[in-house]
Amino acid sequence: MALKHEPTEPTAPHHSAQDALRVLEIVARHSTGVTAAQLARQAGIDPERLTTLLRMLRREGYVEQIADGAYVTGEALSRLGSAHDRDRALRETLQRTLDRLRDSVGAAVYLSRYVDGEISIAQYADGPATPVVNEWVDFRYSAHATAIGKSLLGQLDHNSRRDHLSRHKLARLTSRTITSDKLLLSRLESQPPTVPHLDLQEYAVGTVCAAVPITAGSSVGCLALSLPVEHAHRLREAADALNRNAAPVLLGLTI
């Protein structure tokens, strides 16, 4: 099935990932190293913003700083640039990033994709203090009730959304679940692309979730988090932090 995207304004992570890619392209062209001043001039990026980008790129292993202070390509970029076992290298890189995000936002974190008309959890990061949500109903059949599902459907065009809903009945999972196609579609269409989708105990009593779009090329994806309902007061702050720190995930998917 051919999927179409709704035209949306670029989100902050997309801008950051685009700037980071530009920086990496310049670093890669200078095999003996390039200074921050040269990078700022050649990339056309404000020095203060460049400092933030370089900090993120060093943390993720995409660039390294050598003895004279210049920047060269890092091990993570070298691994992803190799055709040999690239898929494994990408999974490992993304997992490290998701683990850092989990620790940063204090919640279980999920990377999800919309593949061949279905929802798929590609990777996740959890821990003893940040348990994953209990998947008591297959996520493929509960897009209407989850932040992940609503974020993914929100990136499709109207016909693709209707196609998905025609194949998956909007079952009532909790007293808060939306079961009206018309209401769900209306909310998806009115949701600004820069605002996280929320699940306030719509999928499971006792759990709240948030999701932000992560779309690389023609691939529809999202980054999400879940929290026990007793931590619901942290949801919006955690969602904003997730959105601010989503660029490394998008960058890994784009390289």
XYZ file of C-alpha atoms in Angstrom:
255
model
C 0.000 0.000 0.000
C 1.409 3.395 -0.951
C 1.424 5.794 1.972
C 1.288 9.537 1.649
C 2.345 12.062 4.233
C 0.434 15.126 5.297
C 2.434 18.272 4.493
C 3.675 19.473 7.873
C 6.029 22.143 9.135
C 9.447 20.800 10.124
C 9.804 20.118 13.834
C 12.757 21.252 15.949
C 14.419 17.791 15.845
C 14.266 17.861 12.038
C 15.975 21.254 11.934
C 18.642 20.032 14.359
C 19.205 16.804 12.418
C 19.520 18.732 9.146
C 22.083 21.090 10.693
C 23.957 18.144 12.211
C 24.076 16.390 8.835
C 25.535 19.531 7.277
C 28.216 19.621 9.973
C 29.026 15.928 9.480
C 29.360 16.378 5.718
C 31.921 19.147 6.278
C 33.837 17.148 8.904
C 33.951 14.146 6.558
C 35.512 16.301 3.818
C 38.389 17.301 6.116
C 40.227 14.059 6.846
C 42.903 15.834 8.925
C 40.368 17.761 11.002
C 38.360 20.982 10.892
C 38.079 23.654 13.589
C 34.835 24.921 15.103
C 35.449 28.327 13.523
C 35.803 26.735 10.070
C 32.670 24.643 10.670
C 30.629 27.695 11.678
C 31.764 29.577 8.597
C 31.302 26.731 6.100
C 28.015 25.462 7.539
C 26.573 28.922 8.078
C 25.551 28.025 11.638
C 25.680 30.396 14.597
C 28.703 29.524 16.820
C 26.523 29.085 19.917
C 24.194 26.696 18.110
C 27.196 24.896 16.595
C 28.600 24.323 20.084
C 25.356 22.577 21.075
C 25.383 20.458 17.904
C 29.027 19.456 18.357
C 28.344 18.474 21.967
C 25.530 16.194 20.780
C 27.626 14.752 17.919
C 30.520 13.993 20.280
C 28.198 12.368 22.815
C 26.706 10.150 20.108
C 30.148 9.237 18.736
C 29.670 10.863 15.325
C 32.644 13.224 15.716
C 35.794 13.246 17.854
C 38.017 16.113 18.922
C 41.723 15.574 18.353
C 44.720 17.027 20.198
C 44.753 20.399 18.431
C 41.019 20.915 19.068
C 39.912 20.138 15.527
C 37.070 17.737 14.779
C 37.253 14.477 12.799
C 34.704 11.767 12.080
C 33.950 9.464 15.009
C 33.602 5.713 15.372
C 29.801 5.701 15.227
C 29.806 7.498 11.880
C 32.459 5.139 10.530
C 30.403 2.084 11.538
C 27.216 3.446 9.974
C 29.085 4.402 6.815
C 30.288 0.839 6.309
C 28.184 -1.487 4.167
C 29.278 -4.430 6.328
C 26.671 -5.175 9.022
C 25.231 -1.657 8.838
C 21.843 -2.774 10.203
C 23.445 -4.104 13.369
C 25.517 -0.946 13.779
C 22.384 1.192 13.391
C 20.462 -0.824 15.982
C 23.330 -0.561 18.459
C 23.703 3.176 17.852
C 19.969 3.779 18.259
C 19.844 1.625 21.388
C 22.563 3.688 23.060
C 20.646 6.835 22.147
C 17.355 5.426 23.472
C 19.065 4.355 26.707
C 20.345 7.910 27.206
C 16.883 9.310 26.481
C 15.325 6.917 29.017
C 17.708 8.151 31.681
C 17.246 11.782 30.652
C 13.426 11.863 30.709
C 12.990 9.242 33.452
C 10.594 7.092 31.452
C 10.503 4.052 29.195
C 11.204 5.188 25.617
C 10.016 3.599 22.362
C 10.963 3.964 18.688
C 8.037 2.987 16.482
C 7.534 2.768 12.722
C 4.563 2.488 10.372
C 5.481 -0.318 7.966
C 3.227 -1.819 5.263
C 0.131 -0.351 6.861
C 0.869 -1.584 10.384
C 2.417 -0.251 13.597
C 5.689 -1.770 14.723
C 7.769 -1.104 17.845
C 11.265 -1.125 16.380
C 13.245 -0.668 19.612
C 12.705 0.456 23.186
C 14.648 1.274 26.341
C 13.316 0.419 29.785
C 14.659 -0.353 33.231
C 13.620 -1.323 36.770
C 12.468 2.242 37.517
C 11.091 2.835 34.001
C 9.010 -0.224 33.033
C 7.458 -0.576 29.580
C 3.687 -0.492 29.251
C 1.953 -3.849 29.500
C 0.912 -4.624 25.896
C -2.388 -6.186 26.869
C -3.840 -5.428 23.412
C -1.550 -5.710 20.369
C -0.327 -2.232 19.425
C -1.128 -3.018 15.785
C -4.834 -3.084 16.653
C -4.966 -0.178 19.078
C -3.585 2.833 17.194
C -6.695 4.841 18.102
C -5.919 4.504 21.814
C -2.142 4.967 21.976
C 0.075 8.030 21.680
C 2.272 6.006 19.311
C -0.648 5.120 17.066
C -2.037 8.641 16.979
C 1.389 10.104 16.176
C 1.913 7.654 13.306
C -1.609 8.059 11.912
C -1.241 11.820 12.225
C 1.618 11.726 9.721
C -0.461 9.964 7.050
C -2.840 11.616 4.636
C -6.595 11.425 5.183
C -7.180 8.434 2.884
C -4.367 6.419 4.475
C -5.794 7.134 7.919
C -9.245 5.978 6.832
C -7.732 2.858 5.283
C -6.050 1.981 8.579
C -9.211 2.560 10.605
C -11.259 0.478 8.153
C -8.962 -2.469 8.898
C -8.865 -2.001 12.679
C -12.071 -1.519 14.644
C -11.935 1.224 17.279
C -12.486 -0.999 20.300
C -13.173 0.536 23.708
C -10.143 -0.366 25.849
C -10.856 1.965 28.779
C -13.562 4.491 29.630
C -11.360 7.174 28.003
C -10.851 5.448 24.629
C -12.091 7.268 21.525
C -14.319 4.873 19.561
C -15.660 7.299 16.955
C -13.852 7.367 13.602
C -15.148 10.872 12.962
C -13.927 12.241 16.301
C -10.517 10.575 16.013
C -9.965 11.837 12.456
C -11.024 15.333 13.481
C -8.531 15.361 16.335
C -5.729 14.004 14.156
C -6.359 16.662 11.522
C -6.403 19.505 14.052
C -3.272 18.404 15.919
C -0.290 20.726 15.250
C 2.776 18.699 14.135
C 4.964 20.255 16.822
C 2.628 19.256 19.693
C 3.128 15.751 21.178
C 0.257 13.269 20.943
C -0.902 12.071 24.355
C -2.544 8.938 25.720
C -4.171 9.717 29.063
C -5.181 6.205 30.162
C -6.885 5.602 26.802
C -4.971 2.370 26.153
C -4.489 1.083 29.696
C -5.699 2.227 33.092
C -2.684 3.259 35.128
C -0.461 4.402 32.227
C -0.012 7.711 30.384
C 2.061 8.173 27.220
C 3.311 10.817 24.796
C 4.736 10.595 21.264
C 6.525 12.912 18.837
C 7.089 12.378 15.083
C 10.399 10.981 13.820
C 10.168 10.788 10.036
C 13.236 10.095 7.912
C 12.706 10.202 4.155
C 9.591 8.245 3.208
C 9.545 6.315 6.486
C 6.886 7.281 9.031
C 8.015 6.915 12.629
C 7.713 8.322 16.117
C 9.478 8.462 19.438
C 7.346 7.847 22.524
C 7.486 7.486 26.299
C 5.263 5.941 28.947
C 4.812 6.722 32.629
C 2.785 5.217 35.479
C -0.290 7.380 36.094
C 1.092 8.489 39.461
C 3.757 10.354 37.454
C 1.213 11.930 35.074
C 2.181 15.385 36.360
C 5.562 14.870 34.625
C 4.111 13.842 31.266
C 4.136 17.149 29.412
C 7.559 18.131 30.719
C 8.923 14.689 29.780
C 7.287 14.917 26.336
C 8.884 18.311 25.720
C 12.268 16.907 26.782
C 11.767 13.928 24.468
C 11.003 16.278 21.580
C 14.018 18.490 22.314
C 16.329 15.479 22.420
C 14.902 13.537 19.478
C 17.439 14.824 16.940
C 20.061 12.078 17.603
C 17.476 9.373 16.839
C 16.429 11.089 13.627
C 20.069 11.619 12.704
C 20.848 7.914 13.151
C 17.923 6.982 10.913
C 18.959 9.513 8.267
C 22.709 8.779 7.947
